[in-house]
């Protein structure tokens, strides 16, 4: 083997990245790179298997650290105003039902300012995959308390500790419905990748929460400043389970953050539902129907 | 072939949108725009379009922005409170140059105000609703026929310039029923996008053509990996904080509308030749104002009227021409002086006396009532 071949010429996923925009803005120890890696490997797999055409994919993000992801991915996409990734993605789907929008955004964007859009998308079983990175705080703005911040946690806006209770976002979405609801953490990139592979080519609403590490902004205020410290602290409480009831799903920074698949159904999504009422010319071409048939086999 | 129907302003706007090729309507119930939403809910799916009820107006406007990037002609309709909620994403649409059409049927504000009352208080909000500086286009109809024609013009302008276009209706026009000449679905002449001329990889989604400053538009799904970037961006759509990138972007968003001003700006003048007094009014109030002008002319007053059809940008040349023989300008509007500010800016330096007749009333005044609003304001003719 000549020495030439040993020199790395790039990453196998470079084809899905706007490499000229790298390096990214994410801090050392941030979990978002892990999330992006799992997502791109899942996309690469699904494209290689002919399940999806990368031209169909539209990656929609909101504002925040996670929001910057759409700028790095070499796919159609949008970087929308704060909280509006879900309605924008719904519009993308309505505008061309052959497309496959994927929302990837943070917990502040999805569960706080965009919370209303999230619950209504789940209620409608809208044909949409939402991946929510949960870093337990508002990081890009400097570490303020968020809807997922543990009670008692010190943040820049809770200097005496967080007096509020957090949302268990995955459990909330599971309680509303949607065809697929899962929660992983960045400690389990393979499980996350497999989950995305499963959830992307599906009909209806799919939601994956990814509990992520933010040592630089969140960790520093709660005593886990270095990447390994926060990584290990979080790993102590994440637990993969197969919950039998919603009450088995726990989101507690002190005791347990339940991981796993919380909902796995295959009910017709919104687009199919309107096709039962009106014979649109695109009804035979929506990818979700094709996927549902594949899943039934 | 055009046919004549007897429709309300809202129905006419809906018909115009269908004639323009509307594919996606996203609405949220609000008076006085709900009946437009209801009319389309029944009719649009028959022509292959989708009507979607959003959870709020914020979702509605963001959904139609997304839909335009997918290649669909898309619209929403609302009134003051909903329009206020849409404010942030009016700027988003301007920034990513999404060709959306927003109907805002003005009602009596502020806040919830009088939901069933009419108003004209959203003139400045239409121009400046979103933060930062950007360009916007707005038309204001005074009849059902104009409601129809202006929605078609709104789609044409939105797609020609890649700008958000607002149609400023009001509660009176929305619910007035008049004969209107309408086209068959898809029959209206509306500009189709400029397609990318460069292949994927070379195409820059925000690189404007030199002539009109409008970038060709790539749709999602065409393989261009186009990013609708709400941040300050360069011609590739990549975030940039560089002074020259930011400056050229913001200036272009405004300048591209200025360049097409002649195509957009329009107005009508009535009895302006050798009139010493010029009334300025728009929308439904201009109907009462014109009746008042006619009444006064019968009693020998040399009075005329100028009515802007485009509000943003205003037909400034048209106003200057109409005001040539006038010494006194009387601006009548259903607010405490918004169009008045623009008229003063344009005609003030020309030595005209400019007075305001504010009409704060949930109902459209008759021409006699308008006269009493004039007295109340202390405005005298001559």
XYZ file of C-alpha atoms in Angstrom:
679
model
C 0.000 0.000 0.000
C 1.462 3.310 -0.990
C 1.729 5.995 1.624
C -0.598 8.196 -0.410
C -3.612 6.050 0.424
C -3.098 6.396 4.159
C -3.618 10.140 4.122
C -7.170 11.061 5.019
C -8.716 12.924 2.106
C -11.926 13.661 3.901
C -14.720 12.110 5.883
C -17.134 9.568 4.361
C -20.008 11.907 5.252
C -18.445 14.971 3.603
C -20.842 14.544 0.685
C -23.671 15.503 3.036
C -21.849 18.472 4.535
C -21.085 21.991 3.392
C -17.454 21.353 4.271
C -16.486 24.922 3.408
C -18.501 26.020 6.449
C -16.512 23.891 8.891
C -15.289 24.062 11.596
C -18.657 24.393 13.288
C -19.419 26.749 16.177
C -20.121 24.031 18.735
C -17.925 23.914 21.851
C -15.595 21.059 22.774
C -17.647 18.461 24.631
C -20.923 19.564 23.029
C -23.184 16.661 22.118
C -24.485 18.187 18.917
C -21.684 16.766 16.783
C -22.669 13.281 17.967
C -26.287 14.000 17.062
C -25.304 15.311 13.629
C -23.112 12.247 13.039
C -25.941 9.853 13.904
C -28.351 11.786 11.698
C -26.039 11.863 8.688
C -25.130 8.188 8.984
C -28.832 7.346 9.089
C -29.489 9.543 6.047
C -26.526 8.070 4.195
C -27.800 4.562 4.920
C -31.364 5.312 3.815
C -30.143 7.009 0.633
C -27.801 4.107 -0.170
C -30.666 1.648 0.288
C -32.884 3.658 -2.022
C -35.429 4.287 0.726
C -35.125 8.024 0.324
C -33.680 10.402 -2.238
C -31.497 13.036 -0.596
C -33.119 15.622 -2.872
C -36.397 14.979 -1.025
C -34.985 15.923 2.356
C -35.466 19.380 3.836
C -33.686 20.055 7.134
C -35.444 22.804 9.061
C -33.956 24.310 12.189
C -34.874 27.096 14.566
C -32.684 29.382 16.649
C -29.994 28.293 19.045
C -26.893 26.121 18.969
C -28.832 23.290 17.317
C -30.354 25.782 14.886
C -26.995 26.225 13.229
C -27.075 22.608 12.050
C -28.990 23.349 8.845
C -26.111 25.543 7.705
C -23.654 22.637 7.851
C -25.790 20.045 6.126
C -25.666 20.002 2.331
C -29.379 19.436 1.850
C -32.300 21.767 1.225
C -33.166 23.539 4.431
C -34.110 26.572 6.418
C -32.885 28.410 9.474
C -36.150 29.879 10.688
C -37.054 32.439 13.351
C -36.990 31.221 16.950
C -39.558 28.485 17.581
C -40.952 28.334 14.053
C -39.189 25.340 12.562
C -42.226 23.063 12.910
C -44.797 25.304 11.164
C -42.259 26.132 8.462
C -41.645 22.404 7.910
C -45.386 21.774 7.763
C -45.616 24.435 5.067
C -42.815 22.718 3.143
C -44.804 19.479 3.235
C -48.064 21.166 2.199
C -46.293 23.016 -0.609
C -44.854 19.814 -2.058
C -46.104 16.605 -0.416
C -43.386 14.585 -2.155
C -40.770 16.213 0.079
C -39.621 14.896 3.466
C -39.072 17.669 6.007
C -37.038 16.970 9.132
C -36.959 19.445 12.006
C -33.845 19.432 14.152
C -33.779 21.998 16.918
C -33.137 22.616 20.577
C -35.315 22.240 23.656
C -35.854 25.988 24.061
C -36.842 26.333 20.424
C -39.110 23.281 20.277
C -40.555 23.010 23.786
C -40.706 26.614 24.992
C -41.185 29.290 22.332
C -42.320 26.656 19.819
C -44.203 24.466 22.291
C -47.613 25.198 20.855
C -46.496 24.108 17.392
C -45.050 20.870 18.808
C -48.212 19.713 20.564
C -50.418 20.564 17.594
C -48.143 18.787 15.123
C -48.340 15.701 17.362
C -52.119 16.042 17.690
C -52.520 16.128 13.906
C -50.133 13.195 13.425
C -48.481 15.518 10.903
C -46.115 13.736 8.535
C -42.956 15.108 10.049
C -39.881 13.954 11.955
C -38.795 16.244 14.782
C -35.447 15.656 16.460
C -35.070 17.738 19.601
C -31.646 18.204 21.124
C -32.033 18.745 24.853
C -28.986 20.388 26.415
C -30.941 21.403 29.525
C -30.564 25.147 29.022
C -30.485 28.058 26.584
C -26.881 27.775 25.532
C -26.292 30.101 22.586
C -27.654 33.035 24.569
C -25.364 32.311 27.485
C -26.867 29.656 29.748
C -30.296 30.761 30.864
C -32.875 28.460 32.455
C -34.931 26.525 29.917
C -38.077 24.376 29.896
C -35.933 21.287 30.480
C -33.602 22.673 33.152
C -33.593 20.502 36.311
C -35.171 21.985 39.470
C -32.614 23.700 41.639
C -30.055 24.072 38.848
C -27.991 27.209 38.792
C -28.216 29.082 35.529
C -27.570 32.701 34.620
C -31.253 33.539 35.170
C -31.704 31.316 38.229
C -28.738 32.435 40.351
C -30.263 30.899 43.493
C -31.364 27.723 41.730
C -34.206 26.908 39.377
C -37.556 27.191 41.176
C -39.434 25.634 38.238
C -40.266 22.076 37.259
C -39.143 20.911 33.815
C -41.107 19.421 30.948
C -40.590 15.760 30.199
C -40.901 16.551 26.512
C -40.775 13.023 25.077
C -43.360 11.823 27.565
C -45.568 14.803 26.784
C -45.450 14.065 23.060
C -46.090 10.361 23.720
C -49.159 11.329 25.738
C -50.560 13.291 22.790
C -49.911 10.662 20.177
C -47.736 10.631 17.105
C -46.533 7.464 15.497
C -43.072 7.261 16.948
C -41.639 8.762 20.121
C -38.201 7.975 21.486
C -35.572 9.471 23.752
C -31.864 8.823 23.564
C -28.796 10.522 24.888
C -25.538 11.240 23.148
C -24.039 8.333 25.092
C -25.867 6.049 22.673
C -25.064 7.265 19.143
C -25.684 3.859 17.578
C -29.122 3.497 19.157
C -29.887 7.056 18.079
C -28.806 6.326 14.521
C -30.951 3.183 14.420
C -33.852 5.167 15.823
C -33.520 7.807 13.100
C -33.280 5.081 10.454
C -36.574 3.757 11.755
C -38.330 7.053 12.324
C -37.374 8.881 9.136
C -39.095 6.625 6.595
C -42.387 6.545 8.480
C -45.778 8.170 8.164
C -47.289 10.492 10.726
C -45.601 12.432 13.485
C -42.276 11.173 14.804
C -40.370 12.675 17.696
C -36.905 11.862 18.974
C -35.449 13.672 21.954
C -31.689 13.586 22.310
C -30.366 14.453 25.764
C -27.120 16.211 25.081
C -24.099 17.525 26.931
C -23.313 21.224 27.237
C -20.295 21.415 29.564
C -19.241 24.893 28.540
C -22.518 26.693 29.214
C -24.738 24.395 31.318
C -22.133 22.215 33.013
C -20.025 25.089 34.305
C -22.864 26.426 36.476
C -23.846 23.075 37.957
C -20.384 21.817 38.812
C -19.539 19.664 35.791
C -17.345 21.971 33.812
C -15.233 19.575 31.762
C -16.651 17.421 28.971
C -15.897 14.066 30.708
C -17.393 15.262 34.006
C -20.739 16.227 32.496
C -20.727 13.206 30.191
C -20.236 10.873 33.155
C -22.727 12.697 35.387
C -25.429 12.432 32.737
C -24.562 8.833 31.964
C -25.252 7.938 35.593
C -28.911 8.887 35.290
C -29.847 7.859 31.745
C -31.466 4.438 31.693
C -32.771 2.501 28.709
C -36.128 0.972 29.480
C -39.186 -0.379 27.756
C -41.923 1.537 29.525
C -45.308 -0.177 29.822
C -47.116 2.994 30.774
C -46.485 6.727 30.507
C -45.756 6.824 34.234
C -42.759 4.567 33.675
C -41.111 7.392 31.736
C -39.056 9.571 34.035
C -37.192 12.813 33.495
C -35.289 13.472 36.676
C -31.740 14.776 36.679
C -31.184 13.347 40.170
C -32.678 9.875 39.733
C -33.355 8.797 36.188
C -33.808 10.054 32.676
C -35.580 7.251 30.878
C -34.346 6.416 27.376
C -35.905 4.157 24.786
C -38.806 3.972 22.392
C -41.957 5.256 24.054
C -44.384 4.956 21.185
C -44.286 2.928 18.001
C -47.501 3.055 16.007
C -48.394 3.179 12.351
C -51.512 5.273 11.972
C -52.228 7.325 8.867
C -50.636 10.756 8.978
C -52.195 14.094 8.101
C -51.416 13.944 4.391
C -53.122 10.587 4.022
C -56.064 11.856 6.027
C -56.672 14.714 3.605
C -56.257 12.305 0.699
C -59.271 10.424 2.063
C -61.302 13.583 1.604
C -59.905 14.970 -1.637
C -58.329 13.247 -4.623
C -55.195 15.362 -5.022
C -52.969 14.441 -7.916
C -50.038 13.851 -5.552
C -51.857 11.409 -3.279
C -50.322 8.413 -5.018
C -46.859 9.878 -4.777
C -46.431 10.752 -1.118
C -43.467 8.827 0.288
C -45.248 8.141 3.586
C -47.738 5.770 1.923
C -44.948 3.848 0.272
C -43.151 3.572 3.611
C -46.296 2.435 5.407
C -46.680 -0.393 2.877
C -43.043 -1.347 3.396
C -43.536 -1.366 7.144
C -46.639 -3.557 6.866
C -44.707 -6.270 5.008
C -63.399 34.245 -20.401
C -64.106 36.540 -17.492
C -67.539 36.285 -15.936
C -69.439 38.570 -13.593
C -70.364 37.372 -10.113
C -71.932 39.054 -7.111
C -69.445 38.544 -4.296
C -68.195 39.984 -1.020
C -64.706 41.465 -0.862
C -63.469 38.379 0.979
C -64.978 36.024 -1.597
C -63.477 38.105 -4.393
C -60.036 37.922 -2.769
C -60.398 34.149 -2.459
C -61.433 33.875 -6.115
C -58.490 36.026 -7.145
C -56.103 33.802 -5.238
C -57.522 30.708 -6.942
C -57.248 32.450 -10.317
C -53.614 33.257 -9.476
C -52.824 29.581 -8.914
C -53.023 29.387 -5.101
C -51.840 25.967 -3.861
C -51.584 26.454 -0.106
C -53.775 28.578 2.132
C -53.027 28.552 5.846
C -55.461 30.345 8.094
C -56.508 30.958 11.651
C -60.034 32.127 12.463
C -60.392 35.870 12.979
C -63.015 38.500 12.221
C -63.220 39.898 9.542
C -61.155 37.362 7.588
C -62.770 34.059 8.656
C -65.287 33.980 5.840
C -62.462 34.194 3.312
C -60.895 31.160 5.037
C -64.267 29.355 5.008
C -64.870 30.124 1.352
C -61.471 28.736 0.392
C -61.934 25.690 2.655
C -64.823 24.657 0.468
C -63.489 25.779 -2.871
C -59.701 25.532 -3.044
C -59.404 21.719 -2.687
C -61.596 21.378 -5.782
C -58.812 23.064 -7.714
C -56.037 20.979 -6.197
C -54.988 23.329 -3.405
C -54.671 22.617 0.310
C -56.380 24.637 3.035
C -54.767 24.161 6.433
C -55.926 25.503 9.775
C -52.933 26.519 11.856
C -52.763 26.630 15.655
C -52.101 30.383 15.522
C -51.176 33.129 13.088
C -47.475 32.695 13.787
C -47.714 29.140 12.489
C -49.810 30.326 9.548
C -47.274 32.785 8.200
C -44.294 30.491 8.734
C -46.114 27.660 6.986
C -46.797 29.747 3.893
C -43.163 30.851 3.785
C -42.124 27.186 3.825
C -44.706 26.393 1.160
C -43.299 29.005 -1.246
C -39.847 27.455 -0.939
C -41.478 24.169 -1.943
C -42.721 25.951 -5.045
C -46.331 26.613 -4.093
C -48.206 29.864 -4.386
C -49.258 30.447 -0.803
C -51.340 32.935 1.140
C -52.816 33.686 4.534
C -55.538 36.107 5.616
C -55.993 37.798 8.943
C -56.881 40.985 10.781
C -55.022 43.291 13.197
C -54.415 40.966 16.179
C -53.310 38.142 13.891
C -51.242 40.488 11.780
C -49.441 41.635 14.928
C -48.562 38.019 15.700
C -47.194 37.590 12.186
C -44.874 40.565 12.532
C -41.629 38.715 13.169
C -42.031 36.460 10.170
C -42.969 39.295 7.819
C -39.314 40.191 8.319
C -38.330 36.536 7.870
C -40.161 36.439 4.531
C -38.461 39.672 3.491
C -35.057 38.309 4.551
C -35.311 34.959 2.736
C -37.203 36.625 -0.120
C -40.218 34.352 0.122
C -43.033 35.440 -2.221
C -45.933 35.284 0.217
C -49.254 37.110 0.056
C -50.848 38.251 3.331
C -54.320 39.718 3.465
C -54.909 41.999 6.423
C -58.517 43.094 6.712
C -58.156 46.017 9.076
C -60.528 46.245 12.010
C -60.999 48.676 14.882
C -57.994 48.526 17.201
C -55.880 48.810 19.236
C -55.684 45.380 20.872
C -58.900 43.374 20.522
C -60.597 46.720 19.876
C -63.943 46.200 18.208
C -63.758 42.933 16.334
C -66.740 43.707 14.138
C -65.774 47.336 13.572
C -63.705 48.672 10.717
C -60.477 50.636 10.867
C -57.445 51.911 9.005
C -54.962 51.873 11.821
C -52.488 49.398 10.348
C -50.796 51.587 7.731
C -47.543 52.108 9.592
C -47.677 48.613 11.066
C -47.817 47.224 7.557
C -44.654 49.081 6.683
C -42.712 48.618 9.893
C -44.190 45.601 11.694
C -40.969 43.618 11.833
C -37.684 44.707 13.382
C -34.815 45.898 11.231
C -35.056 47.589 7.862
C -36.519 45.789 4.865
C -38.832 46.419 1.941
C -42.525 45.688 1.749
C -45.336 46.097 -0.767
C -48.948 46.833 0.195
C -52.090 47.490 -1.808
C -55.400 48.813 -0.447
C -58.650 48.169 -2.336
C -61.757 50.358 -2.075
C -64.171 48.026 -3.857
C -64.880 44.361 -4.369
C -63.501 44.573 -7.907
C -60.283 46.079 -6.608
C -60.115 43.419 -3.885
C -60.073 40.907 -6.705
C -57.646 42.751 -8.967
C -55.237 43.643 -6.172
C -54.879 40.078 -4.915
C -53.838 39.065 -8.431
C -51.443 41.989 -8.523
C -50.187 40.955 -5.082
C -49.290 37.458 -6.331
C -47.707 38.875 -9.452
C -45.604 41.351 -7.465
C -44.662 38.831 -4.771
C -43.337 36.345 -7.323
C -41.748 38.950 -9.564
C -39.787 40.596 -6.754
C -39.646 37.787 -4.178
C -41.181 40.014 -1.525
C -43.976 39.641 0.999
C -46.984 41.525 -0.336
C -49.783 42.684 1.920
C -53.293 43.447 0.790
C -54.765 45.939 3.238
C -58.477 45.394 3.127
C -60.881 46.555 5.784
C -63.968 45.163 7.481
C -66.299 47.144 5.214
C -64.834 46.048 1.881
C -64.452 42.480 3.184
C -68.193 42.171 3.710
C -69.581 44.431 1.010
C -71.227 42.585 -1.856
C -70.764 44.006 -5.360
C -70.635 42.740 -8.917
C -67.131 41.677 -9.824
C -65.578 40.466 -13.036
C -63.560 37.336 -12.364
C -61.343 34.915 -14.277
C -61.375 31.135 -14.304
C -59.036 29.344 -11.871
C -55.431 29.672 -12.944
C -56.406 32.078 -15.707
C -55.005 35.243 -14.173
C -51.663 36.390 -15.469
C -49.200 35.953 -12.605
C -45.425 36.052 -12.880
C -43.708 32.678 -12.554
C -40.397 32.548 -10.759
C -37.079 33.129 -12.462
C -35.557 29.671 -12.561
C -31.914 29.071 -11.610
C -29.693 29.330 -14.662
C -26.655 27.725 -13.016
C -26.437 24.029 -12.155
C -26.402 22.789 -8.532
C -23.012 23.481 -7.025
C -22.570 26.690 -8.994
C -25.955 28.241 -8.272
C -25.997 30.917 -5.576
C -29.529 31.185 -4.171
C -29.216 34.831 -3.104
C -27.220 36.190 -6.009
C -29.417 38.861 -7.578
C -29.740 39.646 -11.237
C -28.172 43.021 -11.844
C -31.185 44.430 -13.630
C -33.942 43.962 -11.038
C -31.876 42.905 -8.000
C -34.037 39.789 -7.649
C -32.281 36.407 -7.302
C -33.646 33.491 -9.334
C -35.442 31.063 -7.035
C -34.589 27.388 -6.596
C -37.322 25.272 -5.069
C -36.783 22.518 -2.548
C -36.502 19.125 -4.166
C -34.652 20.354 -7.245
C -31.222 19.358 -5.965
C -29.837 22.811 -5.237
C -29.367 22.305 -1.462
C -30.830 25.745 -0.926
C -30.884 27.184 2.590
C -33.491 29.780 3.559
C -31.260 31.627 6.009
C -32.885 34.083 8.429
C -29.469 35.305 9.529
C -27.594 37.952 7.556
C -26.282 35.982 4.601
C -24.098 36.225 1.536
C -25.088 35.229 -1.983
C -24.677 31.549 -1.131
C -27.078 31.933 1.789
C -24.239 31.563 4.279
C -24.318 33.514 7.543
C -22.016 36.491 7.465
C -21.359 39.340 9.879
C -19.153 41.123 7.372
C -20.086 44.761 7.010
C -20.183 44.779 3.225
C -22.260 41.589 3.016
C -24.789 42.873 5.547
C -24.953 46.304 3.935
C -25.500 45.033 0.421
C -28.169 42.562 1.580
C -30.234 45.058 3.592
C -29.937 47.737 0.921
C -30.935 45.315 -1.807
C -34.059 44.158 0.084
C -35.262 47.765 -0.041
C -33.754 48.804 -3.371
C -35.299 45.968 -5.388
C -38.741 47.388 -4.599
C -37.659 50.951 -5.363
C -36.396 49.775 -8.751
C -39.823 48.404 -9.587
C -41.716 51.337 -8.103
C -43.267 52.281 -11.460
C -44.806 48.848 -11.765
C -46.184 48.841 -8.219
C -47.097 52.407 -7.306
C -50.585 53.408 -8.392
C -53.306 55.879 -7.490
C -56.446 57.519 -8.822
C -57.217 61.238 -8.976
C -60.727 62.738 -9.090
C -61.606 66.337 -10.069
C -58.094 67.545 -9.346
C -57.791 69.985 -12.233
C -57.999 73.537 -10.835
C -59.233 72.276 -7.469
C -58.084 74.445 -4.561
C -58.686 71.728 -2.012
C -57.516 68.137 -2.311
C -58.911 65.365 -0.150
C -56.648 62.362 0.361
C -58.347 59.130 1.389
C -58.008 55.405 0.703
C -59.872 52.123 1.170
C -63.533 52.100 2.108
C -63.350 55.603 3.624
C -62.457 56.971 0.178
C -65.969 55.982 -0.970
C -67.558 58.302 1.596
C -64.892 60.918 0.929
C -65.609 60.921 -2.790
C -69.336 61.274 -2.123
C -68.527 64.250 0.114
C -66.318 65.778 -2.583
C -69.136 65.439 -5.109
C -71.625 67.019 -2.710
C -69.320 69.960 -2.054
C -68.602 70.406 -5.744
C -72.350 70.695 -6.369
C -72.386 73.656 -3.999
C -69.532 75.256 -5.926
C -66.460 74.254 -3.892
C -63.404 73.579 -6.041
C -62.427 70.317 -4.410
C -60.926 67.095 -5.705
C -59.648 63.815 -4.306
C -56.582 61.642 -4.565
C -56.718 57.980 -3.612
C -53.628 55.800 -3.270
C -54.130 52.225 -4.464
C -50.678 51.148 -3.395
C -49.854 52.210 0.152
C -46.267 50.931 0.197
C -44.756 52.330 -1.859
C -47.021 55.346 -2.319
C -47.416 56.805 -5.778
C -45.555 59.954 -4.781
C -45.432 61.403 -8.304
C -49.165 60.838 -8.637
C -49.790 62.684 -5.378
C -47.598 65.615 -6.384
C -49.402 65.864 -9.727
C -52.855 65.671 -8.112
C -51.910 68.367 -5.607
C -50.506 70.770 -8.211
C -53.446 73.210 -8.174
C -54.366 72.692 -4.537
C -53.454 75.029 -1.699
C -54.955 72.884 0.992
C -54.695 69.142 1.454
C -57.137 67.351 3.736
C -56.159 63.833 4.709
C -59.074 61.737 5.912
C -58.347 58.372 7.467
C -59.713 56.048 10.134
C -56.877 56.584 12.601
C -55.228 59.567 14.260
C -52.891 60.392 11.391
C -50.714 57.792 9.676
C -51.123 58.373 5.945
C -51.057 62.034 7.027
C -47.395 61.622 8.000
C -46.514 60.410 4.525
C -48.558 63.095 2.773
C -46.865 65.729 4.966
C -43.450 64.337 4.105
C -44.200 64.475 0.389
C -46.210 67.686 0.098
C -45.011 69.625 3.161
C -41.849 70.907 1.461
C -44.013 72.096 -1.459
C -45.710 74.733 0.647
C -49.129 73.129 0.925
C -51.293 73.428 4.009
C -51.924 69.873 5.157
C -54.722 69.111 7.576
C -56.019 65.927 9.116
C -59.527 64.628 9.594
C -59.215 61.645 11.877
C -62.197 59.315 11.888
C -62.305 57.157 14.984
C -65.463 55.156 14.488
C -66.201 51.438 14.297
C -68.554 52.113 11.391
C -67.785 53.613 8.047
C -69.208 57.157 8.159
C -71.547 58.372 5.452
C -70.454 61.471 3.555
C -72.630 63.654 5.803
C -71.110 62.074 8.902
C -67.695 62.647 7.405
C -68.547 66.320 7.159
C -69.255 66.383 10.891
C -65.894 64.666 11.556
C -64.390 67.551 9.559
C -66.077 70.118 11.779
C -65.010 68.204 14.855
C -61.406 68.382 13.657
C -61.770 72.098 13.037
C -60.933 71.629 9.370
C -62.574 74.211 7.117
C -62.818 74.161 3.370
C -61.246 77.185 1.732
